[in-house]
Every structure is written in structure tokens, then in C-alpha cells.
Short mmCIF file of C-alpha atoms in Angstrom, two decimals:
data_model
loop_
_atom_site.label_atom_id
_atom_site.label_comp_id
_atom_site.label_asym_id
_atom_site.label_seq_id
_atom_site.Cartn_x
_atom_site.Cartn_y
_atom_site.Cartn_z
CA UNK A 1 122.39 95.20 59.27
CA UNK A 2 120.85 97.61 61.77
CA UNK A 3 120.92 101.63 62.10
CA UNK A 4 120.34 103.37 65.23
CA UNK A 5 119.60 107.16 66.03
CA UNK A 6 119.49 108.46 69.32
CA UNK A 7 117.47 111.64 70.53
CA UNK A 8 116.18 113.02 73.79
CA UNK A 9 113.08 114.93 75.26
CA UNK A 10 112.39 116.66 78.38
CA UNK A 11 109.11 115.91 79.72
CA UNK A 12 106.93 118.32 81.83
CA UNK A 13 104.76 116.84 84.58
CA UNK A 14 101.18 118.23 84.78
CA UNK A 15 101.70 118.40 88.79
CA UNK A 16 104.85 118.11 90.62
CA UNK A 17 105.65 114.46 91.44
CA UNK A 18 106.27 114.23 95.28
CA UNK A 19 108.12 111.39 96.63
CA UNK A 20 110.25 111.14 100.23
CA UNK A 21 113.09 111.70 97.92
CA UNK A 22 112.06 115.00 96.52
CA UNK A 23 109.58 116.40 93.83
CA UNK A 24 110.13 115.98 90.03
CA UNK A 25 108.83 118.57 87.69
CA UNK A 26 110.61 117.55 84.54
CA UNK A 27 111.95 114.31 83.49
CA UNK A 28 114.57 113.49 80.49
CA UNK A 29 114.00 110.49 78.20
CA UNK A 30 116.38 109.20 75.66
CA UNK A 31 115.07 107.27 72.77
CA UNK A 32 116.55 104.59 70.43
CA UNK A 33 115.21 104.31 66.96
CA UNK A 34 116.30 101.03 65.48
CA UNK A 35 115.92 100.47 61.82
CA UNK A 36 116.57 97.41 59.65
CA UNK A 37 118.69 97.48 56.94
CA UNK A 38 116.29 95.89 54.74
CA UNK A 39 113.31 96.98 52.52
CA UNK A 40 110.48 97.34 53.56
CA UNK A 41 112.34 99.50 56.00
CA UNK A 42 110.73 98.63 59.70
CA UNK A 43 111.44 100.82 62.91
CA UNK A 44 111.36 100.08 66.57
CA UNK A 45 111.66 102.66 69.30
CA UNK A 46 112.73 102.22 72.81
CA UNK A 47 113.04 104.53 75.80
CA UNK A 48 115.81 105.05 78.21
CA UNK A 49 115.51 107.32 81.05
CA UNK A 50 116.87 107.17 84.69
CA UNK A 51 115.91 108.83 87.70
CA UNK A 52 118.46 111.14 89.75
CA UNK A 53 119.53 109.96 92.88
CA UNK A 54 117.71 106.57 92.44
CA UNK A 55 118.92 104.77 89.15
CA UNK A 56 122.10 102.75 89.25
CA UNK A 57 123.03 103.93 85.86
CA UNK A 58 122.35 107.51 86.35
CA UNK A 59 125.08 109.88 84.67
CA UNK A 60 125.42 113.19 83.28
CA UNK A 61 123.57 113.47 80.26
CA UNK A 62 126.83 113.74 77.92
CA UNK A 63 128.04 110.69 79.50
CA UNK A 64 124.96 108.83 79.59
CA UNK A 65 124.54 109.44 75.81
CA UNK A 66 127.94 108.54 74.84
CA UNK A 67 127.54 105.07 76.69
CA UNK A 68 124.25 104.52 75.11
CA UNK A 69 125.80 105.30 71.91
CA UNK A 70 128.63 102.48 72.56
CA UNK A 71 125.94 99.86 73.28
CA UNK A 72 124.03 100.69 70.18
CA UNK A 73 127.02 100.73 68.04
CA UNK A 74 127.81 97.21 69.38
CA UNK A 75 124.45 96.01 68.87
CA UNK A 76 124.52 97.11 65.09
CA UNK A 77 127.90 95.35 65.00
CA UNK A 78 126.95 92.12 66.03
CA UNK A 79 122.93 92.05 65.79
CA UNK A 80 122.67 90.91 69.54
CA UNK A 81 122.04 92.65 72.50
CA UNK A 82 124.92 92.00 74.91
CA UNK A 83 122.68 91.54 78.38
CA UNK A 84 125.63 90.49 80.18
CA UNK A 85 127.60 93.53 79.53
CA UNK A 86 124.52 96.19 80.05
CA UNK A 87 123.52 94.47 83.38
CA UNK A 88 125.04 97.73 85.31
CA UNK A 89 123.04 100.03 82.98
CA UNK A 90 119.29 98.65 83.09
CA UNK A 91 117.70 101.83 81.57
CA UNK A 92 119.79 101.61 78.56
CA UNK A 93 119.18 97.70 78.26
CA UNK A 94 115.38 98.47 78.80
CA UNK A 95 115.39 101.14 75.93
CA UNK A 96 117.16 98.57 73.46
CA UNK A 97 115.32 95.33 74.28
CA UNK A 98 111.97 97.58 73.48
CA UNK A 99 113.37 98.94 70.23
CA UNK A 100 114.58 95.28 69.13
CA UNK A 101 111.23 93.72 70.31
CA UNK A 102 109.17 96.40 68.25
CA UNK A 103 111.40 95.46 65.36
CA UNK A 104 110.82 91.95 65.66
CA UNK A 105 107.18 92.73 65.74
CA UNK A 106 107.55 94.17 62.53
CA UNK A 107 107.13 97.69 63.74
CA UNK A 108 103.70 97.02 66.03
CA UNK A 109 103.11 98.06 69.49
CA UNK A 110 102.18 94.58 70.12
CA UNK A 111 105.46 93.38 71.30
CA UNK A 112 104.80 90.03 72.42
CA UNK A 113 101.27 88.98 70.67
CA UNK A 114 99.38 89.14 73.66
CA UNK A 115 95.63 89.63 74.22
CA UNK A 116 96.29 93.06 75.82
CA UNK A 117 98.57 93.68 72.72
CA UNK A 118 95.95 92.89 70.38
CA UNK A 119 93.60 95.38 72.27
CA UNK A 120 91.41 92.19 73.47
CA UNK A 121 91.69 93.01 76.99
CA UNK A 122 92.97 95.54 79.57
CA UNK A 123 95.36 95.23 82.54
CA UNK A 124 94.02 95.97 86.02
CA UNK A 125 96.25 98.99 87.52
CA UNK A 126 96.16 100.59 90.64
CA UNK A 127 95.21 104.47 91.02
CA UNK A 128 98.27 106.47 92.23
CA UNK A 129 97.83 109.34 95.04
CA UNK A 130 101.41 111.28 94.90
CA UNK A 131 102.65 113.01 98.03
CA UNK A 132 101.32 116.24 98.97
CA UNK A 133 99.38 118.35 101.47
CA UNK A 134 96.81 116.89 103.26
CA UNK A 135 94.18 118.56 101.25
CA UNK A 136 95.91 117.71 97.95
CA UNK A 137 96.04 113.84 98.77
CA UNK A 138 92.50 113.87 99.74
CA UNK A 139 91.63 115.39 96.74
CA UNK A 140 93.49 113.07 94.63
CA UNK A 141 92.09 110.16 96.32
CA UNK A 142 88.53 111.18 95.89
CA UNK A 143 89.37 111.57 92.01
CA UNK A 144 90.65 107.83 91.91
CA UNK A 145 87.84 106.45 93.96
CA UNK A 146 85.41 108.26 91.66
CA UNK A 147 87.09 107.06 88.68
CA UNK A 148 86.40 103.40 89.51
CA UNK A 149 89.66 102.29 90.83
CA UNK A 150 89.68 99.07 93.02
CA UNK A 151 93.26 99.20 93.97
CA UNK A 152 94.58 102.34 95.35
CA UNK A 153 98.48 103.09 95.87
CA UNK A 154 99.40 106.03 98.67
CA UNK A 155 102.91 107.41 98.50
CA UNK A 156 103.26 108.56 102.06
CA UNK A 157 106.17 109.97 104.32
CA UNK A 158 105.71 113.88 103.04
CA UNK A 159 103.33 115.00 105.71
CA UNK A 160 102.73 114.30 109.57
CA UNK A 161 102.24 110.60 109.70
CA UNK A 162 98.97 110.81 111.67
CA UNK A 163 97.57 112.95 108.97
CA UNK A 164 98.46 110.34 106.57
CA UNK A 165 96.56 107.88 108.87
CA UNK A 166 93.45 110.15 108.69
CA UNK A 167 93.58 109.65 104.88
CA UNK A 168 93.68 105.80 105.17
CA UNK A 169 90.81 105.82 107.90
CA UNK A 170 88.95 108.00 105.53
CA UNK A 171 88.81 105.43 102.86
CA UNK A 172 88.16 102.36 105.31
CA UNK A 173 85.24 104.11 106.79
CA UNK A 174 83.50 104.19 103.36
CA UNK A 175 84.97 101.21 101.49
CA UNK A 176 85.83 97.48 102.94
CA UNK A 177 89.14 95.80 101.67
CA UNK A 178 86.84 93.90 99.43
CA UNK A 179 85.62 96.96 97.52
CA UNK A 180 89.03 98.87 97.42
CA UNK A 181 92.30 97.21 98.03
CA UNK A 182 94.99 99.68 99.61
CA UNK A 183 98.81 99.70 99.07
CA UNK A 184 101.26 102.27 100.50
CA UNK A 185 104.70 103.24 99.68
CA UNK A 186 107.18 104.60 102.05
CA UNK A 187 109.79 105.21 99.73
CA UNK A 188 112.03 104.22 102.43
CA UNK A 189 110.58 107.06 104.57
CA UNK A 190 110.60 105.20 107.96
CA UNK A 191 113.42 104.76 110.34
CA UNK A 192 114.32 101.21 111.90
CA UNK A 193 113.61 102.54 115.35
CA UNK A 194 109.85 103.46 114.38
CA UNK A 195 109.18 101.26 111.53
CA UNK A 196 107.26 98.58 113.41
CA UNK A 197 105.12 101.05 115.50
CA UNK A 198 104.20 102.69 112.21
CA UNK A 199 103.22 99.17 110.58
CA UNK A 200 101.34 98.41 113.46
CA UNK A 201 99.15 101.63 113.22
CA UNK A 202 98.82 100.92 109.38
CA UNK A 203 97.75 97.34 109.97
CA UNK A 204 94.72 98.18 111.68
CA UNK A 205 93.21 99.18 108.09
CA UNK A 206 93.70 96.07 105.95
CA UNK A 207 96.94 97.33 103.95
CA UNK A 208 97.19 95.02 101.06
CA UNK A 209 101.18 95.64 101.30
CA UNK A 210 103.73 98.52 102.10
CA UNK A 211 106.69 99.27 99.64
CA UNK A 212 110.11 100.01 100.98
CA UNK A 213 109.34 100.90 104.53
CA UNK A 214 112.87 101.62 105.68
CA UNK A 215 115.95 102.86 103.05
CA UNK A 216 117.67 100.14 101.03
CA UNK A 217 120.95 98.65 102.00
CA UNK A 218 119.90 97.56 105.57
CA UNK A 219 119.43 94.13 104.72
CA UNK A 220 119.42 92.86 108.43
CA UNK A 221 117.03 95.48 109.57
CA UNK A 222 114.71 94.68 106.39
CA UNK A 223 114.87 91.22 107.11
CA UNK A 224 113.78 91.51 110.80
CA UNK A 225 110.90 93.70 109.64
CA UNK A 226 109.79 91.16 106.71
CA UNK A 227 109.86 88.71 109.46
CA UNK A 228 107.66 90.36 111.84
CA UNK A 229 105.84 92.99 110.40
CA UNK A 230 101.90 92.91 110.74
CA UNK A 231 101.32 93.44 107.19
CA UNK A 232 102.94 92.05 103.85
CA UNK A 233 106.58 94.14 102.68
CA UNK A 234 107.25 94.69 99.15
CA UNK A 235 110.78 95.51 98.05
CA UNK A 236 111.32 98.25 95.09
CA UNK A 237 114.53 100.33 95.77
CA UNK A 238 116.11 97.47 97.69
CA UNK A 239 116.47 95.53 94.17
CA UNK A 240 118.30 98.72 92.37
CA UNK A 241 121.86 97.96 91.53
CA UNK A 242 121.75 93.97 92.39
CA UNK A 243 122.22 92.90 88.90
CA UNK A 244 124.30 89.55 89.29
CA UNK A 245 122.24 86.50 89.54
CA UNK A 246 123.74 85.21 92.74
CA UNK A 247 123.26 88.55 94.48
CA UNK A 248 119.75 88.57 93.49
CA UNK A 249 119.41 85.05 95.31
CA UNK A 250 121.38 86.14 98.17
CA UNK A 251 119.28 89.03 98.81
CA UNK A 252 115.92 87.37 98.22
CA UNK A 253 117.36 84.45 100.68
CA UNK A 254 118.39 86.96 103.46
CA UNK A 255 115.61 89.49 103.38
CA UNK A 256 112.67 86.94 102.46
CA UNK A 257 110.09 89.92 101.67
CA UNK A 258 106.59 88.78 100.74
CA UNK A 259 106.57 90.73 97.51
CA UNK A 260 109.03 92.52 94.99
CA UNK A 261 107.94 95.47 92.71
CA UNK A 262 109.81 95.52 89.20
CA UNK A 263 110.65 98.58 87.27
CA UNK A 264 112.35 97.46 84.29
CA UNK A 265 114.51 100.54 83.76
CA UNK A 266 115.56 100.27 87.46
CA UNK A 267 115.72 96.38 87.87
CA UNK A 268 117.70 94.94 84.78
CA UNK A 269 115.46 95.96 81.55
CA UNK A 270 113.32 93.24 80.37
CA UNK A 271 115.67 90.52 80.96
CA UNK A 272 116.56 91.44 84.55
CA UNK A 273 112.88 91.88 85.50
CA UNK A 274 111.93 88.29 84.13
CA UNK A 275 115.37 86.95 86.21
CA UNK A 276 113.78 88.55 89.41
CA UNK A 277 110.23 87.26 88.85
CA UNK A 278 111.45 83.80 88.25
CA UNK A 279 113.72 83.98 91.33
CA UNK A 280 111.45 85.37 93.60
CA UNK A 281 108.53 82.83 92.21
CA UNK A 282 111.08 79.78 93.29
CA UNK A 283 110.62 81.19 96.77
CA UNK A 284 107.22 82.00 97.06
CA UNK A 285 107.56 85.68 96.84
CA UNK A 286 104.90 87.38 94.78
CA UNK A 287 105.45 90.47 92.56
CA UNK A 288 104.13 92.88 90.14
CA UNK A 289 105.51 95.20 87.70
CA UNK A 290 105.42 99.18 87.70
CA UNK A 291 106.58 101.96 85.35
CA UNK A 292 109.21 104.58 86.62
CA UNK A 293 107.63 107.60 85.18
CA UNK A 294 108.48 106.84 81.70
CA UNK A 295 106.69 108.44 78.83
CA UNK A 296 104.10 106.55 76.78
CA UNK A 297 106.76 104.77 74.66
CA UNK A 298 108.12 103.31 78.00
CA UNK A 299 104.78 102.62 79.53
CA UNK A 300 103.60 100.61 76.60
CA UNK A 301 106.58 98.66 76.81
CA UNK A 302 106.40 97.75 80.60
CA UNK A 303 102.55 97.03 79.97
CA UNK A 304 103.24 94.92 77.12
CA UNK A 305 105.91 92.94 79.34
CA UNK A 306 103.57 92.76 82.10
CA UNK A 307 100.82 91.15 80.15
CA UNK A 308 103.43 88.48 78.65
CA UNK A 309 104.60 87.60 81.73
CA UNK A 310 101.31 87.33 83.98
CA UNK A 311 98.88 87.01 81.39
CA UNK A 312 96.55 86.43 79.69
CA UNK A 313 93.96 88.06 82.18
CA UNK A 314 96.10 90.08 84.29
CA UNK A 315 93.98 90.47 87.34
CA UNK A 316 96.43 91.56 90.06
CA UNK A 317 96.71 95.55 89.99
CA UNK A 318 99.87 96.58 88.16
CA UNK A 319 101.52 100.25 88.55
CA UNK A 320 100.67 101.22 85.15
CA UNK A 321 98.50 104.20 85.46
CA UNK A 322 101.48 106.93 84.70
CA UNK A 323 100.36 107.71 81.01
CA UNK A 324 98.67 111.05 82.01
CA UNK A 325 101.53 112.44 84.11
CA UNK A 326 102.99 114.78 81.30
CA UNK A 327 101.77 117.54 79.54
CA UNK A 328 104.00 116.61 76.49
CA UNK A 329 103.88 113.05 76.47
CA UNK A 330 104.67 111.19 73.18
CA UNK A 331 101.21 110.11 71.49
CA UNK A 332 100.17 106.36 72.06
CA UNK A 333 96.84 104.55 71.72
CA UNK A 334 96.89 103.78 75.36
CA UNK A 335 93.78 104.54 77.21
CA UNK A 336 92.53 103.90 80.91
CA UNK A 337 89.13 102.42 81.31
CA UNK A 338 87.97 102.39 84.72
CA UNK A 339 90.66 100.54 86.47
CA UNK A 340 92.27 98.99 83.42
CA UNK A 341 94.86 100.04 80.83
CA UNK A 342 93.87 99.27 77.42
CA UNK A 343 95.68 99.63 74.01
CA UNK A 344 93.80 100.57 70.90
CA UNK A 345 93.65 97.74 68.34
CA UNK A 346 96.47 97.81 65.92
#
């Protein structure tokens, strides 16, 4: 009934993408092309990609492709995505879900028939300022503000903390919280012994939230931080590898964050992302969705998912401004206008 092809592509960053875990200069993605066995032939394409030292399903290239092929063969045999079997492989699940959604949409990029997918409205996004030297981050920040972004996310932890505070102080000297919403992402870069002191310093500047202030797998410490921090805490890396629904509930009930941030290729594919958001919502925990350095194929799928979950009229800034990261990205009718991501009408 279905046929699948798997291909891969090495993407090259325009500028090194720095986090507290290291610097990325290239990114390998695998693409599933799913074809219906009927005429006229319809195709759907999905992206599968992991981040080294971060994804729970990161494998050597040969082993990754072999496992992905097995899941694709199972799908072709049954016509169904075995979501339960694929829970430990979120990047593969996300790619297969994307390909199937596009196939079900008769090949359209409008995967879930939303106003965003029809090109009728945009999704508000944050401007992302990567780690770098003070001067590099300052320049990137100025570019985002001049481009019209009203929400800016700073990745911190690469340079001296006081210098990072200087950047934040610069923003607040020129823009009120109503004019520019500030988010920061520590990528687990703070230590339990200094985290509260640093959060107190950041809180002076009306920060919307801080992402993953300390490294994951420290539930007791993270719960203490979430309960006592002077600004909201958002979990990201903490969610990686937590794929069982009961374990998700235990994490949320133990740590009690103010927000969770979902990256489908890291956090359970589309199905797992919906599950996380539903469980968080039941507990009064907010959420938003971001990309994880995918090419435009993955980025479109994530944006379509965000539009379906939070739309219509997605006004809370999502982390979907990564389409211009690569010199050799996959062509896609995605466009940033001001602080919104749009798709050209199909």
C-alpha cells in the first residue's frame, strides 16, 4: 500500500551555532519519502534528525538508518505508525508522522488545515541570539531588535555571566517589558550552588522565563529552584528521554515547572508533544513549541503542529525562527515577516 525511501543530507550552518554543550557547524538529517501505492501518486516527506549528546535516540549513522528502515518497513506492512514501539525514538517518530500527515493532506504542506497552513495568518516567533563573544551577541541582538522582534531569546552560559547581564541591561535600558519580552536559555549551564544567586540577578530585568537553568536529572534540585526562583522556570532538556506517560506525570508533579518547551524531534514526536502539552495543561503549566535545528522540512511540520495545537491566532511567541540557519537549506515557502513566521499560500 505504501512505499518509503530514506535519504540523508549534511546541512551547513551559516554561523557556528553555540550552546553551553558545544558548537554545531553541520547537521545531518534523514528524510523519509512516503508514497501512496495508488494513482495519482501522492508523496509525503518527513525529517528525522538527532543532536549529538542530547537526543535520546542518537545513534551512529549506520545504526540510525537501519533502525529507521525497520520502522518504515513496519509501517508499509501495517499501514499504521506504531507510536508505542517508537516512543524511545522520537526523531524517527516525528519524521514518519510528518510524512504520513503530508500524505493524508494529499501532498500539501498544510498538514492540519489551519489558517497558518492556508497562508492566512502568521505565527508569532521569538528572535534567537546565539552564544558568542560579547560583541557577537550584541550585534545579533541589535539585528533582532531592528528586524522588529518583540520577543528575544538569549542563549547564555558561554561568556562571563556579568557580561551577559550587561547585554540584558542594555535591552532593558532601551525597551520596557511591554515593548520587548526577554527569555533566556541557560542550557543547564548553572550549578545548584550558584543558580539562585544568578536567578536573582536576572530577575531585576523583568525576564519572562529561563530555560533549563541547571542540568537535567536533578529533580530534587530542580523542584527547589522552581518553587523558590524569582522568575518562571521552563524545562526543555529535562523532558528528553521521558517517554512513558506515567513518568511524564511523575516529572511534572515532582518538579512543578512554570513552563515546558517542546521540541517534537526530542520530546516524543507529534504524538508525544501533544501528550506533554495536555498533561502540563491539566496541571496549570504553560508551554510553547520550538524547533531543534531542523531543516525547513522539519520546521514547517513543527510550525503546522503549533498552529494546530495553539491556534488559530498564535500570539505567544514560539521558537520557530531557525529557517535561515543553513547555507544549503531545503527550499520551502516559509518566510519571516517582522516577528511572525508565514507560509506562502499553496
